[in-house]
PDB file of C-alpha atoms in Angstrom:
ATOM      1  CA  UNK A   1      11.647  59.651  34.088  1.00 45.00           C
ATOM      2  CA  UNK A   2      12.465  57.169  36.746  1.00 47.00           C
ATOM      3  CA  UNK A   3       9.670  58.004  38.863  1.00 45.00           C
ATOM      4  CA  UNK A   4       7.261  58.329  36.037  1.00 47.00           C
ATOM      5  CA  UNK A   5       8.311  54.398  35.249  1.00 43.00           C
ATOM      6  CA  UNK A   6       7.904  53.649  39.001  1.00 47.00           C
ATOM      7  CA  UNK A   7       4.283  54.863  39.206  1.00 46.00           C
ATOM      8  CA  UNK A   8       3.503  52.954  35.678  1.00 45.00           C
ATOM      9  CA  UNK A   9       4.680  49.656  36.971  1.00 46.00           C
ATOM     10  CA  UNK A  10       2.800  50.286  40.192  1.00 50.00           C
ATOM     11  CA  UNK A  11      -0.668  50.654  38.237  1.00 54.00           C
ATOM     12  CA  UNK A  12       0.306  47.987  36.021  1.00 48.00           C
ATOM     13  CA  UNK A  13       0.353  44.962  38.519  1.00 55.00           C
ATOM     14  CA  UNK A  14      -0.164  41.714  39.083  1.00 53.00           C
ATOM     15  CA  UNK A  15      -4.238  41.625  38.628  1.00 56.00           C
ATOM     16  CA  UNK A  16      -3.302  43.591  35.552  1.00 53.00           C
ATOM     17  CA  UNK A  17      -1.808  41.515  33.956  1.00 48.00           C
ATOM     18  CA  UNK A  18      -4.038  38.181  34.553  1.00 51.00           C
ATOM     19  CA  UNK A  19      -6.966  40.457  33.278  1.00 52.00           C
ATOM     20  CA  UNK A  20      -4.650  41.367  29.861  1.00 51.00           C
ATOM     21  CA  UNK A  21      -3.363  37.467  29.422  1.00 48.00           C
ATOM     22  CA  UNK A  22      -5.469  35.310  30.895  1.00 49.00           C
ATOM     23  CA  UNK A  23      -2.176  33.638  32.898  1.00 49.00           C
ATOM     24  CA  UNK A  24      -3.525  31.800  35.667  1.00 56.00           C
ATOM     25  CA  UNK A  25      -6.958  30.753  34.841  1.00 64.00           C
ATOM     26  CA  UNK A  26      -8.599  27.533  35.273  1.00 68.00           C
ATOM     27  CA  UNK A  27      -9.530  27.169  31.772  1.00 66.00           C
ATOM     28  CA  UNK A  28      -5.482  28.268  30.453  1.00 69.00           C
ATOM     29  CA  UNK A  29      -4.404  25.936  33.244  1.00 72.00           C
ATOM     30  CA  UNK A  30      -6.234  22.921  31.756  1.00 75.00           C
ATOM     31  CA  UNK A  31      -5.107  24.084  28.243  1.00 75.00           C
ATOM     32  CA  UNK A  32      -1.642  24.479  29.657  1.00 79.00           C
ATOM     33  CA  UNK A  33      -2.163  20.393  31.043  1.00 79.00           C
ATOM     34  CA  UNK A  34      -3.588  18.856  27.850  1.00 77.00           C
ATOM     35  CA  UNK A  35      -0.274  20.587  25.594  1.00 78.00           C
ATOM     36  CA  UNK A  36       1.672  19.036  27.719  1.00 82.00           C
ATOM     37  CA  UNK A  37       0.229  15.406  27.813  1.00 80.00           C
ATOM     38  CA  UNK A  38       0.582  15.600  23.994  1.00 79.00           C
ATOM     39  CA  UNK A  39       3.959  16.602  24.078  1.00 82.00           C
ATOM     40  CA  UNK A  40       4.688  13.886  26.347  1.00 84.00           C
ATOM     41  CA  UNK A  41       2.885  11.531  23.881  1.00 82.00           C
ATOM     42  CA  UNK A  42       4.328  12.928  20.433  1.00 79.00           C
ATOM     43  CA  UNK A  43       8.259  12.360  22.322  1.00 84.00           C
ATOM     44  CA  UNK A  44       7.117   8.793  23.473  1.00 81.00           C
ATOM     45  CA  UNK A  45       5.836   7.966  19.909  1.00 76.00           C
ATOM     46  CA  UNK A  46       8.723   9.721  18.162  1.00 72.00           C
ATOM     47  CA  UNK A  47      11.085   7.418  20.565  1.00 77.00           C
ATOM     48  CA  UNK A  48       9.235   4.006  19.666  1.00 74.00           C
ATOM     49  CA  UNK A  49       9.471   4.483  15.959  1.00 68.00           C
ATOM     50  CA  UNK A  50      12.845   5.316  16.239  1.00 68.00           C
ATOM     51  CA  UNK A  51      13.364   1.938  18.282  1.00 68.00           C
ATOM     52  CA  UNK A  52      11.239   0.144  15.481  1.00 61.00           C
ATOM     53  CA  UNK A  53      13.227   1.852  12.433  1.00 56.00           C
ATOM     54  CA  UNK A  54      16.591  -0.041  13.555  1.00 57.00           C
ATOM     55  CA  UNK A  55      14.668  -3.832  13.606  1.00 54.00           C
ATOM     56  CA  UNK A  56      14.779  -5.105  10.388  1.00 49.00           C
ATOM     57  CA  UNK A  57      11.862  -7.224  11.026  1.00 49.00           C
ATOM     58  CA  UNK A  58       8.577  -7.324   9.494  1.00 49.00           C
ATOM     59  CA  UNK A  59       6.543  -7.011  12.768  1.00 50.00           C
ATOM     60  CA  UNK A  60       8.435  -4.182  13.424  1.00 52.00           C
ATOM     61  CA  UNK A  61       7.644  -2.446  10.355  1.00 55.00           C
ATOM     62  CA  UNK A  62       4.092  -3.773  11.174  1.00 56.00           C
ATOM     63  CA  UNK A  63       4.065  -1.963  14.290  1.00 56.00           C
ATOM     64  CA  UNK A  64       5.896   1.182  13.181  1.00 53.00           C
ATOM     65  CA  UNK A  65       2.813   1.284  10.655  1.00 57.00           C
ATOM     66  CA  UNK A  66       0.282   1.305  13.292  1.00 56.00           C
ATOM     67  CA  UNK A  67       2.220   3.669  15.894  1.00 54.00           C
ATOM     68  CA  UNK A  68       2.302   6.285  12.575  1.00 53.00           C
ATOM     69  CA  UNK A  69      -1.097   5.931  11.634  1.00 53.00           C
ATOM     70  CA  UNK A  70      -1.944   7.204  15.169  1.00 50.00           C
ATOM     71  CA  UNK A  71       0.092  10.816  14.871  1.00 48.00           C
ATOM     72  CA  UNK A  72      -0.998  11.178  11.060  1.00 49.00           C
ATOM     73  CA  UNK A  73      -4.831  11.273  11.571  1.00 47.00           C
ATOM     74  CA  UNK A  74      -6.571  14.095  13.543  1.00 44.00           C
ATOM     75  CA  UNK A  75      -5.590  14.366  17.033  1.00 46.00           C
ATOM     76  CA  UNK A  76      -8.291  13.075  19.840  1.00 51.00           C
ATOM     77  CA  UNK A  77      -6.506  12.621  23.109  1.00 50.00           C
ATOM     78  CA  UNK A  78      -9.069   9.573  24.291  1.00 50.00           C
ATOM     79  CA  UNK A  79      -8.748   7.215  21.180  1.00 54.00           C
ATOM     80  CA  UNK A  80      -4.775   8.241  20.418  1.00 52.00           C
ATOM     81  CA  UNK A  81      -4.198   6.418  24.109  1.00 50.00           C
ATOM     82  CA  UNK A  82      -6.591   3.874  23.371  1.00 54.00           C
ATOM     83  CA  UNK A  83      -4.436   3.175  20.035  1.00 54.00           C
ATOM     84  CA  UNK A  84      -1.374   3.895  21.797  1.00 52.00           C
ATOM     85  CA  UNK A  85      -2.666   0.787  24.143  1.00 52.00           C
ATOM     86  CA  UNK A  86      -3.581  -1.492  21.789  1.00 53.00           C
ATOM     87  CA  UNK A  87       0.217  -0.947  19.710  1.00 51.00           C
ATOM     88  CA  UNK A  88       2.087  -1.698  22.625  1.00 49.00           C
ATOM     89  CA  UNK A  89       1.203  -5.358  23.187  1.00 48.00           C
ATOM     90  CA  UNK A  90       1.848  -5.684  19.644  1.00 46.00           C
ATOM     91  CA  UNK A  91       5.286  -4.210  19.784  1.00 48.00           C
ATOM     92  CA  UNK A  92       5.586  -6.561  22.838  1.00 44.00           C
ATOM     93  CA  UNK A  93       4.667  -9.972  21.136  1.00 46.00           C
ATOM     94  CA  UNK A  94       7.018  -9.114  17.639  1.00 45.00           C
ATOM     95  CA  UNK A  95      10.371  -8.438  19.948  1.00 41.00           C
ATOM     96  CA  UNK A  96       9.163 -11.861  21.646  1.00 40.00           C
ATOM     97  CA  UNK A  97       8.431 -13.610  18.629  1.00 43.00           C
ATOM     98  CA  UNK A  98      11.893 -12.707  16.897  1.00 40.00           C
ATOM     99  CA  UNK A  99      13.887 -13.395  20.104  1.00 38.00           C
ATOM    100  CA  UNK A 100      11.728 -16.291  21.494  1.00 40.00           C
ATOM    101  CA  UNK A 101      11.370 -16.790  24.737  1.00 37.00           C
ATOM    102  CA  UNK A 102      11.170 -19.954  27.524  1.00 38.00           C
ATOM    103  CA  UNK A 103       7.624 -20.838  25.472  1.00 45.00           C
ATOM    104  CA  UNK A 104       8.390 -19.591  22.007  1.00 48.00           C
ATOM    105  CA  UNK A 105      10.094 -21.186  19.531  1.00 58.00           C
ATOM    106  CA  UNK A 106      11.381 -17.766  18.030  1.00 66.00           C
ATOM    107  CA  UNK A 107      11.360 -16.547  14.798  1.00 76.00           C
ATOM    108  CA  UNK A 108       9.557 -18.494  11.971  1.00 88.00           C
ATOM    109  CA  UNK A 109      11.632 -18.189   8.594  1.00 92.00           C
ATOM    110  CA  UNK A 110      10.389 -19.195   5.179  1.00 92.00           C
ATOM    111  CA  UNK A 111      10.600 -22.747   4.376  1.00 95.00           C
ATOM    112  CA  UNK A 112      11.431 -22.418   0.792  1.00 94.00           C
ATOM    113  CA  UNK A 113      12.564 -19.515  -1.732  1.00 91.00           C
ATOM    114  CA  UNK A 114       9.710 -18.322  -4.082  1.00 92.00           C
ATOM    115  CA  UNK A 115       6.461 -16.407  -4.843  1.00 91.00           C
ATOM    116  CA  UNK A 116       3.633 -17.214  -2.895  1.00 89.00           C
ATOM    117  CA  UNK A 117       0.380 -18.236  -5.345  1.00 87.00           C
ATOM    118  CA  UNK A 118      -2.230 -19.202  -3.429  1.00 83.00           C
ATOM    119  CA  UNK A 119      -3.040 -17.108  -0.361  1.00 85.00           C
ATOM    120  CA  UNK A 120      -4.765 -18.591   2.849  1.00 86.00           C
ATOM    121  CA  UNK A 121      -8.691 -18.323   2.863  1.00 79.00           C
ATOM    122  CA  UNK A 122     -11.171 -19.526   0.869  1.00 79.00           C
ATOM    123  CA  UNK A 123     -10.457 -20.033  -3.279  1.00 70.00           C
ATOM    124  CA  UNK A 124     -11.067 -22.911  -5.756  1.00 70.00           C
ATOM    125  CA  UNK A 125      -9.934 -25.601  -5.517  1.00 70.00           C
ATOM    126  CA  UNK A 126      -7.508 -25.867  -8.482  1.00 65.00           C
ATOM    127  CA  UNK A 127      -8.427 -29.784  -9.243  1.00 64.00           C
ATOM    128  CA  UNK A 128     -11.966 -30.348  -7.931  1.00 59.00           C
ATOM    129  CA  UNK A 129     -12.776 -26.516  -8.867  1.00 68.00           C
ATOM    130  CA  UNK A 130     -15.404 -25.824  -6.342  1.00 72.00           C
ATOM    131  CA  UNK A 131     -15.007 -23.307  -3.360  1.00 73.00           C
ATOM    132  CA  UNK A 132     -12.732 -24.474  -0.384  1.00 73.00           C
ATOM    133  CA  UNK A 133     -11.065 -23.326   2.736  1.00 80.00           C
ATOM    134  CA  UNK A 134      -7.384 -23.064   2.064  1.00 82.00           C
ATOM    135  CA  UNK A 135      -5.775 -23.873   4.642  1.00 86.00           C
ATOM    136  CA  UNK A 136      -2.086 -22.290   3.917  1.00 91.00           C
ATOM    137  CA  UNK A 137      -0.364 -21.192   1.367  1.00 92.00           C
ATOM    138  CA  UNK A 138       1.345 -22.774  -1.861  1.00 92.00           C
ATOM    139  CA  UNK A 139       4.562 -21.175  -2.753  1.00 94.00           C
ATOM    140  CA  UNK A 140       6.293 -21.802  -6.282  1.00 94.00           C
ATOM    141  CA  UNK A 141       9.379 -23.565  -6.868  1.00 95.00           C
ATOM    142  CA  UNK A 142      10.981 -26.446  -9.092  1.00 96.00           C
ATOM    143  CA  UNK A 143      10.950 -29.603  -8.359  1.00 97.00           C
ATOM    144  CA  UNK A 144      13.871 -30.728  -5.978  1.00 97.00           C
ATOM    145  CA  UNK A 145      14.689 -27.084  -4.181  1.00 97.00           C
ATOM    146  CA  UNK A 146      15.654 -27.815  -0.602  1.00 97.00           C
ATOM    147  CA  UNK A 147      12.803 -26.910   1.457  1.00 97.00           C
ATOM    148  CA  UNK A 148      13.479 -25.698   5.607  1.00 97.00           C
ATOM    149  CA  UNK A 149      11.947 -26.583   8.582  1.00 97.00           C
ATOM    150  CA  UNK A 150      10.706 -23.120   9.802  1.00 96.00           C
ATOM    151  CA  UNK A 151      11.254 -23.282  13.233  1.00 95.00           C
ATOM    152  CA  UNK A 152      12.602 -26.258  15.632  1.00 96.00           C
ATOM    153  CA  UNK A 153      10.569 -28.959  16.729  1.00 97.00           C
ATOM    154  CA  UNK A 154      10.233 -32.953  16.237  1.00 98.00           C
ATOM    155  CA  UNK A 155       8.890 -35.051  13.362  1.00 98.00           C
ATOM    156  CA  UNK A 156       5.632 -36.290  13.948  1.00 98.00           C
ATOM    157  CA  UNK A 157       4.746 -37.102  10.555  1.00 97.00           C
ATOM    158  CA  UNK A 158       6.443 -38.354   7.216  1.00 97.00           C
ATOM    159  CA  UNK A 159       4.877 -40.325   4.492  1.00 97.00           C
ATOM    160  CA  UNK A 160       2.772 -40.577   2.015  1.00 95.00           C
ATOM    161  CA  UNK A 161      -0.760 -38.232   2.155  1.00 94.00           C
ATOM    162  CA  UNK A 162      -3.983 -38.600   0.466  1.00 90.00           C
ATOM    163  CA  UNK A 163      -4.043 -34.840  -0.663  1.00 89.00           C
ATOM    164  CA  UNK A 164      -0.458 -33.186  -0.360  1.00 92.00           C
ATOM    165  CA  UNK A 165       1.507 -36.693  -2.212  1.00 94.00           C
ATOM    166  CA  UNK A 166       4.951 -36.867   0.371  1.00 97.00           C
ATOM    167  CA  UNK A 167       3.671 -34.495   3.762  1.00 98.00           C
ATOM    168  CA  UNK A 168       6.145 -33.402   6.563  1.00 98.00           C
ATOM    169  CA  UNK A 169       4.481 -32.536   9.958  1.00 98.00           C
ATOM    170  CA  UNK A 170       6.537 -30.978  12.887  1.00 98.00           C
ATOM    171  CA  UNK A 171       5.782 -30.321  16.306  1.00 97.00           C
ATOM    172  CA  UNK A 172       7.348 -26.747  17.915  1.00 96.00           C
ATOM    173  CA  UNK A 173       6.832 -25.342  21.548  1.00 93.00           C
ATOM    174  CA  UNK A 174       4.058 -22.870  22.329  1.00 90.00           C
ATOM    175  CA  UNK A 175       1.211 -25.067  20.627  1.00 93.00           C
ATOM    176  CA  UNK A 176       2.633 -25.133  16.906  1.00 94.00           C
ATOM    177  CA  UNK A 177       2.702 -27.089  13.963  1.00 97.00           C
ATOM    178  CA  UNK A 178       3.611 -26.595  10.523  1.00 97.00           C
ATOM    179  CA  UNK A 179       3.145 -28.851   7.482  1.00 97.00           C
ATOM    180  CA  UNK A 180       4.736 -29.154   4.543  1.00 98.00           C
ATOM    181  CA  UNK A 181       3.158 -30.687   1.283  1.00 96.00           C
ATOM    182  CA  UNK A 182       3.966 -32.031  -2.181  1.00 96.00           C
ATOM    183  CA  UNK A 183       7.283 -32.832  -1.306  1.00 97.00           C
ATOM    184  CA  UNK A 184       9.477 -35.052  -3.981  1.00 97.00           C
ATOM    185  CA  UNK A 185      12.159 -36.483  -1.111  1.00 97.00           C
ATOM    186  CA  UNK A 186      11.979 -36.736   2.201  1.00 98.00           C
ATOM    187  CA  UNK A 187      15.106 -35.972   4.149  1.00 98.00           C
ATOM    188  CA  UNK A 188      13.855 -36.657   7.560  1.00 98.00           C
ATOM    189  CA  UNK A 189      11.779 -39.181   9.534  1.00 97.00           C
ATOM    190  CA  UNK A 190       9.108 -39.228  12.407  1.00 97.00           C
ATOM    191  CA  UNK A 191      10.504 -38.982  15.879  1.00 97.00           C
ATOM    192  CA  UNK A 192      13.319 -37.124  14.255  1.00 98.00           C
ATOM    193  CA  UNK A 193      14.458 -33.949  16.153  1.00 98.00           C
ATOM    194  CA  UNK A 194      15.348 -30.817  13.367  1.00 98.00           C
ATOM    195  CA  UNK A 195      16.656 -27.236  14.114  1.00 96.00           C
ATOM    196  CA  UNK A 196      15.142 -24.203  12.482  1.00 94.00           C
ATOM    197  CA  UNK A 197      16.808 -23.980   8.703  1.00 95.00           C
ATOM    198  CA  UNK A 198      17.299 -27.821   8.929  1.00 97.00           C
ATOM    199  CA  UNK A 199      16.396 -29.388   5.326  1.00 98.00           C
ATOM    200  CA  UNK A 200      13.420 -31.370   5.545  1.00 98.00           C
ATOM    201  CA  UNK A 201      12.760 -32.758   2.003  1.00 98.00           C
ATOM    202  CA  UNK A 202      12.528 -31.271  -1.643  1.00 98.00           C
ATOM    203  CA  UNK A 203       9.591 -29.342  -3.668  1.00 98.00           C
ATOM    204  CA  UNK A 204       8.055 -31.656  -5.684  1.00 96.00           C
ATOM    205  CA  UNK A 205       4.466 -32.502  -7.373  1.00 94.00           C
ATOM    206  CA  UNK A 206       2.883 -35.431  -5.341  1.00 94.00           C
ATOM    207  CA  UNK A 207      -0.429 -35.386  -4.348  1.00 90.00           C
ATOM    208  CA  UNK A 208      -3.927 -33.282  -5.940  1.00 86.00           C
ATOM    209  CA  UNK A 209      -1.009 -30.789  -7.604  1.00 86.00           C
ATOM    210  CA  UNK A 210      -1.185 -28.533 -10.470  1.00 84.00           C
ATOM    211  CA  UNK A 211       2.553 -28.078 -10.431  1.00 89.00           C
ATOM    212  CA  UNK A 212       5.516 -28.328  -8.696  1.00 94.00           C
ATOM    213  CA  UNK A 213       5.059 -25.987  -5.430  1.00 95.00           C
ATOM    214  CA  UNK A 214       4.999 -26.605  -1.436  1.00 96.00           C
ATOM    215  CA  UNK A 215       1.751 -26.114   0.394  1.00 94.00           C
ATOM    216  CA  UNK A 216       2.667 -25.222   3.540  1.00 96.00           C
ATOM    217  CA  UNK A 217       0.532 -24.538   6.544  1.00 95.00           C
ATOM    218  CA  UNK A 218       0.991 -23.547  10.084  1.00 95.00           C
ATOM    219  CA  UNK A 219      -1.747 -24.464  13.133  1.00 94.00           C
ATOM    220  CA  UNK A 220      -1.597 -23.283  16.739  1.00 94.00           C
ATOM    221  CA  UNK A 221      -3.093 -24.978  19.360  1.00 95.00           C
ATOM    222  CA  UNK A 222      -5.164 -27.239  16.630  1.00 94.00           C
ATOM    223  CA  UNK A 223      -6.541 -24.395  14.514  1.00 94.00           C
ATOM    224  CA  UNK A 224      -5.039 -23.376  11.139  1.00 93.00           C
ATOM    225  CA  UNK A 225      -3.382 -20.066  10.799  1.00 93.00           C
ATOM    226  CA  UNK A 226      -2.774 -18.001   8.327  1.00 91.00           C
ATOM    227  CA  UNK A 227       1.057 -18.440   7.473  1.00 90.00           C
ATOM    228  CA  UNK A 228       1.827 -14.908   6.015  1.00 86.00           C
ATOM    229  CA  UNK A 229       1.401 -13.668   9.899  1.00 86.00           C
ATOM    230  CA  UNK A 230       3.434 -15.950  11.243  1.00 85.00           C
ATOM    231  CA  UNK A 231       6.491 -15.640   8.784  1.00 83.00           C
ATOM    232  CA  UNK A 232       9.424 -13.296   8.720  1.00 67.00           C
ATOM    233  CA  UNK A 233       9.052 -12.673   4.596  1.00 55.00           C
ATOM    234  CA  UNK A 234      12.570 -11.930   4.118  1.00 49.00           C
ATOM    235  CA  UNK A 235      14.625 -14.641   5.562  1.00 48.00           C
ATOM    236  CA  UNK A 236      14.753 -17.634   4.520  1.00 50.00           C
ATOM    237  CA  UNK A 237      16.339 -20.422   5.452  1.00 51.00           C
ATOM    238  CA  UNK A 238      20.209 -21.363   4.720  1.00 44.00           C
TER     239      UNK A 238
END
């Protein structure tokens, strides 16, 4: 019996078993290669959405959105690194945006508590009613709720304005601006320096208003932006 397994093992050798399996061809080698880069990928994603899950920020979420929607559709090795690419910057810019940095001002918190009603883009106009650029958003509130510098800056503007009644302008770092409209008080004046949360005035109903709301817009580096990308949602200002 022992010899009988010697001599079987002896015909069944090396070349043998290559020729059974396939171990050790080019083709299994490459297969072998491209398993392994998308293990390495599935662990990297799997790591960076467990990262994202413990922010409790809405860029994070954001991004933990896009890094899923690249493991959920049909695998293609080329255009899962291209997405992979593409998230990472984004990942980069939220952690900067909520921590700031020497050029950022940080993270931009909502200047007033209520339900936005007016989006950014084009809509009509709710006094002239023809079709204009909206250049922010107009969120709901009574008259005389504190309204919140959302981020740190200086006063560059506070009076009286043609369209938005009592306006507050503020200057930030990193090429910012944001205005607030239809304000009933103004708490602050120009030249004034205010910290992020800082009470800048009231809502009111000044100005071409409908009702009592605050238009608020934010511009970087002299162009309008829409404001619901900028904002952190869910904090506001205290």
């Amino acid at each position: 019996m022992k010899r009988g397994f010697g001599r079987s093992v002896r015909r069944f050798g090396r070349n043998d078993i290559k020729r059974r399996y396939g171990v050790g061809s080019a083709k299994d080698k490459d297969r072998l290669r491209s398993n392994l880069r998308r293990l390495t990928i599935c662990i990297t994603v799997v790591i960076i959405i467990l990262l994202l899950k413990n922010m409790n920020f809405s860029y994070a979420q954001r991004a933990t959105s896009g890094i899923k929607s690249v493991i959920t559709t049909e695998y293609n090795l080329k255009e899962r690194f291209t997405a992979l690419r593409d998230t990472v910057p984004v990942i980069k810019n939220s952690i900067m945006r909520v921590f700031g940095t020497g050029d950022s001002p940080g993270l931009m918190i909502m200047p007033v508590q209520g339900e936005i009603t007016s989006g950014y883009g084009k809509r009509t106009h709710p006094v002239f009613k023809v079709e204009s650029k909206h250049e922010g958003i107009d969120i709901a509130a009574p008259v005389g709720q504190p309204v919140k510098a959302a981020l740190p800056g200086v006063v560059v503007e506070a009076g009286p304005h043609s369209e938005f009644g009592n306006v507050v302008v503020i200057e930030h770092s990193a090429g910012l601006r944001t205005l607030y409209g239809h304000l009933d008080q103004l708490r602050v004046e120009e030249g004034q320096q205010v910290s992020r949360g800082q009470t800048i005035g009231t809502v009111g109903n000044t100005g071409l208003s409908t009702g009592s709301h605050l238009h608020f817009e934010v511009w970087r580096n002299g162009r309008p932006v829409d404001p619901a990308h900028e904002l952190d949602l869910g904090l506001i200002g205290t």
